[in-house]
Each structure stands twice: as C-alpha cells, then as structure tokens.
Amino acid sequence: MTEPWGEPDKIRRILADGETWAVVGLADNPQRAAYGVARFLQQRGKRIVPVHPDAPTVHGEQGYATLADIPFPVDVVDVFRRSEAAGEFADEAVAIGAKAVWFQLDVLDEAAYERATEAGLDVVMDRCPAIEWAAHGPR
C-alpha cells in the first residue's frame, strides 16, 4: 500500500498543475540537490523561486529570504530542509495560500502533513519531483 503522502494521483496533479515552485533551501551551489532539481523543473517549463536566507539569484530567478517575501502566488512549496525544520515551511505554505507542499527525499513530518492536508493543500513527502516525473509527470 502507498503511504498517503506518496499517492500517484496527488503526485501527478502537483507535477501537472504546479506552475510556480518556491524551492526552500535553493542557493547558487551546483553541488546541492536543490540546484539540480530546480534546473530540472525549470527545463520542464516550471517557474522556480529560490527561498533562502541569503536570497540569491539562481538559474536567473530572483531569490527571496522567506516564503512570505514572495510578491506573487506560489503553487508548490518544495522543501529541501531537514525533517525537524519542515513543519514551519508547511505552515508558511498554508499562510501564503500555496496549493501544495512537496517534502524532498528523507524529509518526513507527519504532523506537518496532517496540518497542511487539513488546510486543503496537497502534500507529498519523501519524494523527488525529478525522480517522479518519469512515472507521473505531464506527457
């Protein structure tokens, strides 16, 4: 049985409908997973928005220090942070009106999953969009 945070229909919907992805933890460092995943999403027509305390410009996109600083709507909040820090970003995603939260591989916070789901967001945990794209991405 698939965990509720890895349901194929939910993954498909986020990958197809999520146009603007705020990538939490994205910095201008090619050695980090967030850098490659953001480039992957961008190459598939998604707008990426770096979210990092230093607010760097990455892949030509202006960064912001926090989710609340982003002056336009965000569809998906993609979290590249440790599990202990993930919950605050789920709560911020709810606060900014995002449609979905995507916790990357090894990022698990069941309480955050419950809070965001109860608020009406789609939530995926312990998955990578670059990996899931082959099976569930738009054709």
Short mmCIF file of N, CA, C and O in Angstrom, two decimals:
data_model
loop_
_atom_site.label_atom_id
_atom_site.label_comp_id
_atom_site.label_asym_id
_atom_site.label_seq_id
_atom_site.Cartn_x
_atom_site.Cartn_y
_atom_site.Cartn_z
N MET A 1 0.83 -1.19 0.00
CA MET A 1 0.00 0.00 0.00
C MET A 1 0.88 1.25 0.00
O MET A 1 1.87 1.32 0.70
N THR A 2 0.49 2.24 -0.77
CA THR A 2 1.22 3.50 -0.84
C THR A 2 0.85 4.38 0.36
O THR A 2 -0.31 4.46 0.72
N GLU A 3 1.86 5.02 0.94
CA GLU A 3 1.57 5.96 2.02
C GLU A 3 0.72 7.09 1.44
O GLU A 3 0.83 7.41 0.27
N PRO A 4 -0.10 7.73 2.27
CA PRO A 4 -0.94 8.81 1.74
C PRO A 4 -0.12 9.97 1.18
O PRO A 4 -0.60 10.69 0.31
N TRP A 5 1.13 10.12 1.64
CA TRP A 5 1.95 11.22 1.15
C TRP A 5 2.70 10.88 -0.14
O TRP A 5 3.47 11.68 -0.62
N GLY A 6 2.42 9.70 -0.70
CA GLY A 6 3.05 9.33 -1.97
C GLY A 6 2.04 8.83 -2.99
O GLY A 6 2.38 8.08 -3.89
N GLU A 7 0.78 9.28 -2.85
CA GLU A 7 -0.28 8.82 -3.75
C GLU A 7 0.00 9.28 -5.19
O GLU A 7 0.20 10.48 -5.43
N PRO A 8 0.00 8.35 -6.14
CA PRO A 8 0.30 8.71 -7.53
C PRO A 8 -0.61 9.81 -8.10
O PRO A 8 -0.12 10.68 -8.83
N ASP A 9 -1.89 9.81 -7.77
CA ASP A 9 -2.78 10.84 -8.30
C ASP A 9 -2.39 12.22 -7.79
O ASP A 9 -2.45 13.21 -8.54
N LYS A 10 -2.01 12.30 -6.53
CA LYS A 10 -1.59 13.58 -5.95
C LYS A 10 -0.28 14.05 -6.60
O LYS A 10 -0.14 15.22 -6.94
N ILE A 11 0.66 13.14 -6.76
CA ILE A 11 1.93 13.47 -7.40
C ILE A 11 1.68 13.97 -8.82
O ILE A 11 2.22 15.00 -9.24
N ARG A 12 0.85 13.25 -9.57
CA ARG A 12 0.51 13.65 -10.94
C ARG A 12 -0.08 15.05 -10.99
O ARG A 12 0.29 15.88 -11.83
N ARG A 13 -1.02 15.32 -10.09
CA ARG A 13 -1.71 16.62 -10.06
C ARG A 13 -0.72 17.75 -9.77
O ARG A 13 -0.74 18.79 -10.44
N ILE A 14 0.15 17.55 -8.80
CA ILE A 14 1.12 18.60 -8.47
C ILE A 14 2.07 18.84 -9.64
O ILE A 14 2.34 19.99 -9.99
N LEU A 15 2.59 17.78 -10.22
CA LEU A 15 3.53 17.93 -11.34
C LEU A 15 2.86 18.59 -12.55
O LEU A 15 3.48 19.40 -13.24
N ALA A 16 1.60 18.28 -12.80
CA ALA A 16 0.90 18.84 -13.95
C ALA A 16 0.44 20.28 -13.71
O ALA A 16 0.58 21.14 -14.59
N ASP A 17 -0.10 20.54 -12.53
CA ASP A 17 -0.75 21.83 -12.28
C ASP A 17 0.13 22.86 -11.59
O ASP A 17 -0.16 24.05 -11.65
N GLY A 18 1.18 22.42 -10.94
CA GLY A 18 2.05 23.36 -10.22
C GLY A 18 2.95 24.09 -11.20
O GLY A 18 3.88 23.51 -11.74
N GLU A 19 2.67 25.36 -11.42
CA GLU A 19 3.47 26.15 -12.38
C GLU A 19 4.60 26.91 -11.70
O GLU A 19 5.68 27.04 -12.26
N THR A 20 4.35 27.43 -10.49
CA THR A 20 5.36 28.21 -9.77
C THR A 20 5.77 27.44 -8.53
O THR A 20 4.94 27.16 -7.66
N TRP A 21 7.06 27.10 -8.47
CA TRP A 21 7.62 26.29 -7.39
C TRP A 21 8.59 27.12 -6.56
O TRP A 21 9.64 27.53 -7.07
N ALA A 22 8.25 27.39 -5.31
CA ALA A 22 9.17 28.02 -4.37
C ALA A 22 10.06 26.90 -3.82
O ALA A 22 9.56 25.97 -3.19
N VAL A 23 11.35 26.99 -4.07
CA VAL A 23 12.28 25.93 -3.67
C VAL A 23 13.03 26.39 -2.42
O VAL A 23 13.96 27.20 -2.49
N VAL A 24 12.59 25.88 -1.27
CA VAL A 24 13.15 26.28 0.02
C VAL A 24 14.50 25.60 0.21
O VAL A 24 14.60 24.37 0.15
N GLY A 25 15.53 26.42 0.41
CA GLY A 25 16.89 25.91 0.58
C GLY A 25 17.72 26.01 -0.69
O GLY A 25 18.86 25.58 -0.71
N LEU A 26 17.15 26.60 -1.74
CA LEU A 26 17.87 26.72 -3.01
C LEU A 26 18.87 27.87 -2.97
O LEU A 26 18.50 29.02 -2.75
N ALA A 27 20.14 27.53 -3.16
CA ALA A 27 21.21 28.52 -3.25
C ALA A 27 21.98 28.25 -4.55
O ALA A 27 21.75 27.25 -5.22
N ASP A 28 22.87 29.16 -4.87
CA ASP A 28 23.64 29.04 -6.11
C ASP A 28 24.84 28.11 -5.89
O ASP A 28 25.99 28.53 -5.93
N ASN A 29 24.54 26.83 -5.61
CA ASN A 29 25.57 25.84 -5.33
C ASN A 29 25.27 24.57 -6.13
O ASN A 29 24.40 23.78 -5.73
N PRO A 30 25.96 24.38 -7.24
CA PRO A 30 25.68 23.21 -8.10
C PRO A 30 25.88 21.87 -7.41
O PRO A 30 25.42 20.85 -7.91
N GLN A 31 26.55 21.84 -6.26
CA GLN A 31 26.78 20.59 -5.54
C GLN A 31 25.58 20.13 -4.74
O GLN A 31 25.55 19.00 -4.25
N ARG A 32 24.59 21.00 -4.57
CA ARG A 32 23.42 20.68 -3.75
C ARG A 32 22.28 20.14 -4.61
O ARG A 32 22.08 20.57 -5.74
N ALA A 33 21.53 19.20 -4.05
CA ALA A 33 20.42 18.58 -4.78
C ALA A 33 19.38 19.61 -5.23
O ALA A 33 18.84 19.51 -6.33
N ALA A 34 19.12 20.60 -4.39
CA ALA A 34 18.11 21.61 -4.74
C ALA A 34 18.45 22.32 -6.05
O ALA A 34 17.56 22.62 -6.85
N TYR A 35 19.73 22.55 -6.29
CA TYR A 35 20.18 23.23 -7.50
C TYR A 35 19.79 22.43 -8.75
O TYR A 35 19.24 22.97 -9.70
N GLY A 36 20.07 21.13 -8.73
CA GLY A 36 19.76 20.28 -9.88
C GLY A 36 18.28 20.06 -10.07
O GLY A 36 17.78 20.07 -11.20
N VAL A 37 17.54 19.89 -8.98
CA VAL A 37 16.10 19.68 -9.09
C VAL A 37 15.42 20.95 -9.61
O VAL A 37 14.53 20.88 -10.46
N ALA A 38 15.86 22.11 -9.13
CA ALA A 38 15.29 23.37 -9.61
C ALA A 38 15.54 23.52 -11.12
O ALA A 38 14.63 23.92 -11.86
N ARG A 39 16.73 23.20 -11.56
CA ARG A 39 17.04 23.28 -13.00
C ARG A 39 16.15 22.30 -13.77
O ARG A 39 15.61 22.64 -14.82
N PHE A 40 15.98 21.10 -13.26
CA PHE A 40 15.11 20.09 -13.88
C PHE A 40 13.70 20.65 -14.06
O PHE A 40 13.10 20.56 -15.14
N LEU A 41 13.14 21.22 -13.00
CA LEU A 41 11.78 21.77 -13.06
C LEU A 41 11.71 22.92 -14.07
O LEU A 41 10.76 23.01 -14.86
N GLN A 42 12.71 23.77 -14.03
CA GLN A 42 12.75 24.92 -14.94
C GLN A 42 12.80 24.45 -16.40
O GLN A 42 12.12 25.00 -17.26
N GLN A 43 13.54 23.40 -16.67
CA GLN A 43 13.65 22.88 -18.03
C GLN A 43 12.34 22.26 -18.51
O GLN A 43 12.15 22.03 -19.69
N ARG A 44 11.44 21.98 -17.58
CA ARG A 44 10.13 21.44 -17.93
C ARG A 44 9.04 22.50 -17.86
O ARG A 44 7.86 22.20 -17.75
N GLY A 45 9.46 23.76 -17.93
CA GLY A 45 8.51 24.85 -18.04
C GLY A 45 7.98 25.41 -16.74
O GLY A 45 7.10 26.27 -16.74
N LYS A 46 8.51 24.96 -15.61
CA LYS A 46 8.07 25.46 -14.32
C LYS A 46 8.87 26.71 -13.93
O LYS A 46 10.06 26.81 -14.25
N ARG A 47 8.22 27.65 -13.28
CA ARG A 47 8.93 28.80 -12.74
C ARG A 47 9.44 28.42 -11.36
O ARG A 47 8.67 27.97 -10.52
N ILE A 48 10.73 28.60 -11.14
CA ILE A 48 11.29 28.30 -9.83
C ILE A 48 11.60 29.61 -9.11
O ILE A 48 11.94 30.60 -9.73
N VAL A 49 11.43 29.57 -7.80
CA VAL A 49 11.67 30.74 -6.96
C VAL A 49 12.57 30.31 -5.81
O VAL A 49 12.14 29.55 -4.94
N PRO A 50 13.83 30.75 -5.81
CA PRO A 50 14.72 30.39 -4.70
C PRO A 50 14.25 31.02 -3.39
O PRO A 50 13.90 32.20 -3.34
N VAL A 51 14.21 30.21 -2.33
CA VAL A 51 13.89 30.70 -0.99
C VAL A 51 15.04 30.29 -0.08
O VAL A 51 15.26 29.10 0.17
N HIS A 52 15.78 31.28 0.36
CA HIS A 52 17.00 31.05 1.14
C HIS A 52 17.28 32.33 1.92
O HIS A 52 17.04 33.42 1.39
N PRO A 53 17.79 32.23 3.14
CA PRO A 53 18.06 33.45 3.91
C PRO A 53 18.92 34.48 3.19
O PRO A 53 18.77 35.68 3.40
N ASP A 54 19.82 34.02 2.31
CA ASP A 54 20.68 34.94 1.56
C ASP A 54 20.00 35.52 0.32
O ASP A 54 20.56 36.39 -0.33
N ALA A 55 18.81 35.02 -0.03
CA ALA A 55 18.03 35.47 -1.18
C ALA A 55 18.86 35.56 -2.47
O ALA A 55 18.85 36.58 -3.17
N PRO A 56 19.56 34.47 -2.82
CA PRO A 56 20.38 34.53 -4.03
C PRO A 56 19.54 34.42 -5.31
O PRO A 56 18.43 33.90 -5.30
N THR A 57 20.09 34.94 -6.39
CA THR A 57 19.52 34.70 -7.71
C THR A 57 20.10 33.37 -8.20
O THR A 57 21.32 33.18 -8.18
N VAL A 58 19.22 32.44 -8.59
CA VAL A 58 19.65 31.12 -9.04
C VAL A 58 18.93 30.79 -10.34
O VAL A 58 17.72 31.02 -10.45
N HIS A 59 19.66 30.27 -11.29
CA HIS A 59 19.09 29.93 -12.60
C HIS A 59 18.33 31.12 -13.18
O HIS A 59 17.28 30.96 -13.82
N GLY A 60 18.82 32.34 -12.93
CA GLY A 60 18.22 33.54 -13.47
C GLY A 60 16.98 34.02 -12.75
O GLY A 60 16.35 35.00 -13.18
N GLU A 61 16.61 33.38 -11.66
CA GLU A 61 15.41 33.77 -10.91
C GLU A 61 15.80 34.42 -9.58
O GLU A 61 16.62 33.90 -8.84
N GLN A 62 15.18 35.58 -9.30
CA GLN A 62 15.42 36.31 -8.05
C GLN A 62 15.02 35.46 -6.86
O GLN A 62 13.96 34.85 -6.86
N GLY A 63 15.87 35.45 -5.85
CA GLY A 63 15.57 34.73 -4.63
C GLY A 63 14.90 35.62 -3.60
O GLY A 63 14.96 36.85 -3.68
N TYR A 64 14.29 34.98 -2.61
CA TYR A 64 13.63 35.67 -1.51
C TYR A 64 14.05 35.01 -0.21
O TYR A 64 14.25 33.80 -0.16
N ALA A 65 14.16 35.81 0.85
CA ALA A 65 14.62 35.30 2.14
C ALA A 65 13.60 34.37 2.79
O ALA A 65 13.98 33.42 3.47
N THR A 66 12.32 34.64 2.58
CA THR A 66 11.26 33.81 3.17
C THR A 66 10.13 33.63 2.16
O THR A 66 10.02 34.38 1.19
N LEU A 67 9.28 32.66 2.42
CA LEU A 67 8.11 32.47 1.57
C LEU A 67 7.21 33.70 1.60
O LEU A 67 6.65 34.10 0.57
N ALA A 68 7.08 34.32 2.77
CA ALA A 68 6.22 35.50 2.91
C ALA A 68 6.71 36.69 2.09
O ALA A 68 5.92 37.57 1.74
N ASP A 69 8.00 36.70 1.73
CA ASP A 69 8.55 37.81 0.94
C ASP A 69 8.23 37.71 -0.54
O ASP A 69 8.40 38.69 -1.27
N ILE A 70 7.76 36.57 -1.01
CA ILE A 70 7.48 36.39 -2.44
C ILE A 70 6.23 37.21 -2.78
O ILE A 70 5.16 36.98 -2.21
N PRO A 71 6.35 38.15 -3.74
CA PRO A 71 5.24 39.07 -4.01
C PRO A 71 4.22 38.58 -5.05
O PRO A 71 3.47 39.39 -5.59
N PHE A 72 4.20 37.30 -5.32
CA PHE A 72 3.26 36.74 -6.30
C PHE A 72 2.84 35.36 -5.83
O PHE A 72 3.48 34.78 -4.95
N PRO A 73 1.77 34.80 -6.39
CA PRO A 73 1.29 33.49 -5.94
C PRO A 73 2.28 32.36 -6.23
O PRO A 73 2.96 32.36 -7.26
N VAL A 74 2.31 31.41 -5.31
CA VAL A 74 3.14 30.21 -5.43
C VAL A 74 2.22 29.01 -5.43
O VAL A 74 1.31 28.93 -4.61
N ASP A 75 2.45 28.09 -6.35
CA ASP A 75 1.64 26.87 -6.40
C ASP A 75 2.16 25.78 -5.48
O ASP A 75 1.41 25.14 -4.76
N VAL A 76 3.49 25.56 -5.53
CA VAL A 76 4.11 24.46 -4.79
C VAL A 76 5.27 24.99 -3.96
O VAL A 76 6.11 25.73 -4.48
N VAL A 77 5.33 24.59 -2.71
CA VAL A 77 6.49 24.86 -1.86
C VAL A 77 7.27 23.56 -1.77
O VAL A 77 6.78 22.57 -1.23
N ASP A 78 8.46 23.56 -2.36
CA ASP A 78 9.32 22.38 -2.44
C ASP A 78 10.41 22.53 -1.37
O ASP A 78 11.22 23.44 -1.44
N VAL A 79 10.40 21.65 -0.37
CA VAL A 79 11.23 21.82 0.82
C VAL A 79 12.46 20.92 0.81
O VAL A 79 12.36 19.70 0.89
N PHE A 80 13.62 21.57 0.73
CA PHE A 80 14.93 20.91 0.85
C PHE A 80 15.53 21.29 2.19
O PHE A 80 16.52 22.00 2.27
N ARG A 81 14.92 20.86 3.26
CA ARG A 81 15.40 21.12 4.62
C ARG A 81 15.24 19.86 5.43
O ARG A 81 14.46 18.98 5.07
N ARG A 82 15.93 19.79 6.54
CA ARG A 82 15.82 18.62 7.42
C ARG A 82 14.39 18.47 7.93
O ARG A 82 13.64 19.44 8.06
N SER A 83 14.03 17.26 8.27
CA SER A 83 12.68 16.97 8.77
C SER A 83 12.29 17.86 9.94
O SER A 83 11.15 18.31 10.04
N GLU A 84 13.26 18.14 10.84
CA GLU A 84 12.95 18.95 12.02
C GLU A 84 12.50 20.36 11.65
O GLU A 84 11.79 21.01 12.41
N ALA A 85 12.94 20.85 10.50
CA ALA A 85 12.60 22.22 10.08
C ALA A 85 11.43 22.25 9.09
O ALA A 85 10.94 23.33 8.74
N ALA A 86 10.99 21.10 8.65
CA ALA A 86 9.99 21.05 7.57
C ALA A 86 8.64 21.63 7.97
O ALA A 86 7.98 22.29 7.16
N GLY A 87 8.22 21.40 9.19
CA GLY A 87 6.89 21.82 9.62
C GLY A 87 6.65 23.31 9.48
O GLY A 87 5.56 23.73 9.07
N GLU A 88 7.66 24.12 9.80
CA GLU A 88 7.47 25.57 9.69
C GLU A 88 7.18 25.98 8.24
O GLU A 88 6.41 26.91 8.00
N PHE A 89 7.77 25.28 7.28
CA PHE A 89 7.55 25.62 5.88
C PHE A 89 6.18 25.16 5.40
O PHE A 89 5.56 25.80 4.56
N ALA A 90 5.69 24.05 5.95
CA ALA A 90 4.32 23.63 5.65
C ALA A 90 3.34 24.69 6.15
O ALA A 90 2.40 25.07 5.44
N ASP A 91 3.58 25.18 7.36
CA ASP A 91 2.70 26.21 7.92
C ASP A 91 2.77 27.50 7.11
O ASP A 91 1.76 28.15 6.86
N GLU A 92 3.97 27.87 6.68
CA GLU A 92 4.12 29.07 5.85
C GLU A 92 3.46 28.88 4.49
O GLU A 92 2.89 29.83 3.94
N ALA A 93 3.53 27.67 3.95
CA ALA A 93 2.86 27.40 2.67
C ALA A 93 1.36 27.62 2.79
O ALA A 93 0.73 28.20 1.90
N VAL A 94 0.79 27.18 3.90
CA VAL A 94 -0.64 27.42 4.15
C VAL A 94 -0.89 28.92 4.24
O VAL A 94 -1.81 29.44 3.61
N ALA A 95 -0.03 29.62 4.98
CA ALA A 95 -0.22 31.06 5.20
C ALA A 95 -0.16 31.87 3.91
O ALA A 95 -0.88 32.87 3.77
N ILE A 96 0.68 31.47 2.95
CA ILE A 96 0.79 32.24 1.70
C ILE A 96 -0.21 31.77 0.64
O ILE A 96 -0.23 32.33 -0.46
N GLY A 97 -1.00 30.76 0.95
CA GLY A 97 -2.02 30.31 0.00
C GLY A 97 -1.51 29.38 -1.08
O GLY A 97 -2.12 29.28 -2.16
N ALA A 98 -0.40 28.68 -0.83
CA ALA A 98 0.10 27.70 -1.80
C ALA A 98 -0.92 26.58 -1.95
O ALA A 98 -1.76 26.36 -1.08
N LYS A 99 -0.83 25.87 -3.06
CA LYS A 99 -1.74 24.76 -3.33
C LYS A 99 -1.18 23.41 -2.87
O LYS A 99 -1.92 22.46 -2.67
N ALA A 100 0.17 23.35 -2.74
CA ALA A 100 0.81 22.07 -2.42
C ALA A 100 2.12 22.30 -1.69
O ALA A 100 2.76 23.34 -1.84
N VAL A 101 2.52 21.28 -0.93
CA VAL A 101 3.84 21.23 -0.30
C VAL A 101 4.47 19.92 -0.73
O VAL A 101 3.83 18.86 -0.71
N TRP A 102 5.73 20.00 -1.13
CA TRP A 102 6.47 18.81 -1.54
C TRP A 102 7.71 18.71 -0.67
O TRP A 102 8.60 19.56 -0.75
N PHE A 103 7.76 17.69 0.20
CA PHE A 103 8.93 17.44 1.03
C PHE A 103 9.83 16.46 0.30
O PHE A 103 9.40 15.37 -0.09
N GLN A 104 11.08 16.82 0.11
CA GLN A 104 12.03 16.03 -0.65
C GLN A 104 12.36 14.70 0.03
O GLN A 104 11.90 14.42 1.14
N LEU A 105 13.18 13.90 -0.63
CA LEU A 105 13.60 12.61 -0.12
C LEU A 105 14.13 12.74 1.31
O LEU A 105 14.89 13.66 1.61
N ASP A 106 13.72 11.82 2.16
CA ASP A 106 14.14 11.75 3.56
C ASP A 106 13.61 12.90 4.42
O ASP A 106 14.04 13.06 5.56
N VAL A 107 12.70 13.71 3.89
CA VAL A 107 12.08 14.77 4.69
C VAL A 107 10.69 14.28 5.06
O VAL A 107 9.81 14.15 4.21
N LEU A 108 10.52 13.97 6.34
CA LEU A 108 9.26 13.42 6.84
C LEU A 108 8.82 14.18 8.09
O LEU A 108 9.60 14.36 9.02
N ASP A 109 7.57 14.62 8.08
CA ASP A 109 6.97 15.27 9.24
C ASP A 109 5.47 15.03 9.14
O ASP A 109 4.74 15.74 8.46
N GLU A 110 5.03 13.95 9.80
CA GLU A 110 3.63 13.56 9.69
C GLU A 110 2.68 14.61 10.27
O GLU A 110 1.58 14.80 9.75
N ALA A 111 3.08 15.30 11.32
CA ALA A 111 2.23 16.35 11.89
C ALA A 111 2.06 17.49 10.89
O ALA A 111 0.95 18.02 10.71
N ALA A 112 3.13 17.86 10.21
CA ALA A 112 3.06 18.91 9.18
C ALA A 112 2.19 18.45 8.02
O ALA A 112 1.40 19.22 7.47
N TYR A 113 2.33 17.18 7.66
CA TYR A 113 1.49 16.60 6.61
C TYR A 113 0.01 16.77 6.97
O TYR A 113 -0.80 17.21 6.15
N GLU A 114 -0.32 16.41 8.20
CA GLU A 114 -1.72 16.49 8.66
C GLU A 114 -2.22 17.93 8.65
O GLU A 114 -3.32 18.21 8.17
N ARG A 115 -1.43 18.86 9.19
CA ARG A 115 -1.85 20.27 9.24
C ARG A 115 -2.08 20.83 7.84
O ARG A 115 -3.10 21.48 7.58
N ALA A 116 -1.15 20.60 6.94
CA ALA A 116 -1.28 21.15 5.58
C ALA A 116 -2.43 20.48 4.82
O ALA A 116 -3.17 21.15 4.10
N THR A 117 -2.60 19.18 5.01
CA THR A 117 -3.69 18.46 4.35
C THR A 117 -5.04 18.97 4.86
O THR A 117 -5.96 19.23 4.07
N GLU A 118 -5.13 19.14 6.18
CA GLU A 118 -6.38 19.66 6.76
C GLU A 118 -6.69 21.08 6.26
O GLU A 118 -7.85 21.47 6.19
N ALA A 119 -5.65 21.83 5.92
CA ALA A 119 -5.84 23.19 5.39
C ALA A 119 -6.18 23.18 3.90
O ALA A 119 -6.38 24.24 3.30
N GLY A 120 -6.22 21.97 3.29
CA GLY A 120 -6.63 21.86 1.89
C GLY A 120 -5.50 21.76 0.88
O GLY A 120 -5.76 21.77 -0.32
N LEU A 121 -4.27 21.66 1.34
CA LEU A 121 -3.15 21.54 0.41
C LEU A 121 -2.88 20.08 0.07
O LEU A 121 -3.12 19.19 0.89
N ASP A 122 -2.39 19.85 -1.13
CA ASP A 122 -1.85 18.54 -1.47
C ASP A 122 -0.45 18.47 -0.86
O ASP A 122 0.31 19.45 -0.95
N VAL A 123 -0.10 17.35 -0.25
CA VAL A 123 1.21 17.21 0.37
C VAL A 123 1.84 15.89 -0.07
O VAL A 123 1.19 14.84 -0.03
N VAL A 124 3.10 15.98 -0.49
CA VAL A 124 3.90 14.81 -0.85
C VAL A 124 5.13 14.84 0.04
O VAL A 124 5.71 15.90 0.27
N MET A 125 5.51 13.68 0.58
CA MET A 125 6.71 13.59 1.41
C MET A 125 7.61 12.47 0.93
O MET A 125 7.13 11.48 0.36
N ASP A 126 8.90 12.66 1.18
CA ASP A 126 9.91 11.63 0.91
C ASP A 126 9.93 11.24 -0.57
O ASP A 126 10.08 10.07 -0.92
N ARG A 127 9.76 12.24 -1.42
CA ARG A 127 9.79 12.01 -2.87
C ARG A 127 10.56 13.17 -3.53
O ARG A 127 10.64 14.25 -2.98
N CYS A 128 11.04 12.93 -4.73
CA CYS A 128 11.73 13.95 -5.51
C CYS A 128 10.99 14.13 -6.83
O CYS A 128 10.76 13.14 -7.53
N PRO A 129 10.62 15.36 -7.18
CA PRO A 129 9.90 15.55 -8.44
C PRO A 129 10.70 15.12 -9.67
O PRO A 129 10.13 14.64 -10.64
N ALA A 130 12.01 15.27 -9.61
CA ALA A 130 12.83 14.86 -10.75
C ALA A 130 12.77 13.34 -10.95
O ALA A 130 12.83 12.86 -12.08
N ILE A 131 12.64 12.59 -9.88
CA ILE A 131 12.52 11.14 -9.97
C ILE A 131 11.10 10.74 -10.36
O ILE A 131 10.89 9.86 -11.21
N GLU A 132 10.12 11.39 -9.76
CA GLU A 132 8.72 11.05 -10.01
C GLU A 132 8.24 11.45 -11.40
O GLU A 132 7.26 10.91 -11.90
N TRP A 133 8.92 12.38 -12.03
CA TRP A 133 8.48 12.90 -13.34
C TRP A 133 8.33 11.79 -14.38
O TRP A 133 7.38 11.78 -15.14
N ALA A 134 9.26 10.85 -14.41
CA ALA A 134 9.21 9.78 -15.42
C ALA A 134 7.91 8.98 -15.34
O ALA A 134 7.32 8.63 -16.37
N ALA A 135 7.46 8.70 -14.13
CA ALA A 135 6.24 7.89 -13.95
C ALA A 135 4.97 8.72 -13.93
O ALA A 135 3.92 8.26 -14.36
N HIS A 136 5.06 9.97 -13.41
CA HIS A 136 3.84 10.72 -13.15
C HIS A 136 3.76 12.09 -13.80
O HIS A 136 2.74 12.77 -13.67
N GLY A 137 4.84 12.54 -14.43
CA GLY A 137 4.86 13.89 -14.98
C GLY A 137 4.01 14.04 -16.23
O GLY A 137 3.63 13.04 -16.85
N PRO A 138 3.69 15.28 -16.58
CA PRO A 138 2.91 15.53 -17.79
C PRO A 138 3.62 14.98 -19.02
O PRO A 138 4.84 14.96 -19.09
N ARG A 139 2.84 14.51 -19.95
CA ARG A 139 3.42 13.95 -21.18
C ARG A 139 3.52 15.00 -22.26
O ARG A 139 2.79 15.85 -22.45
#
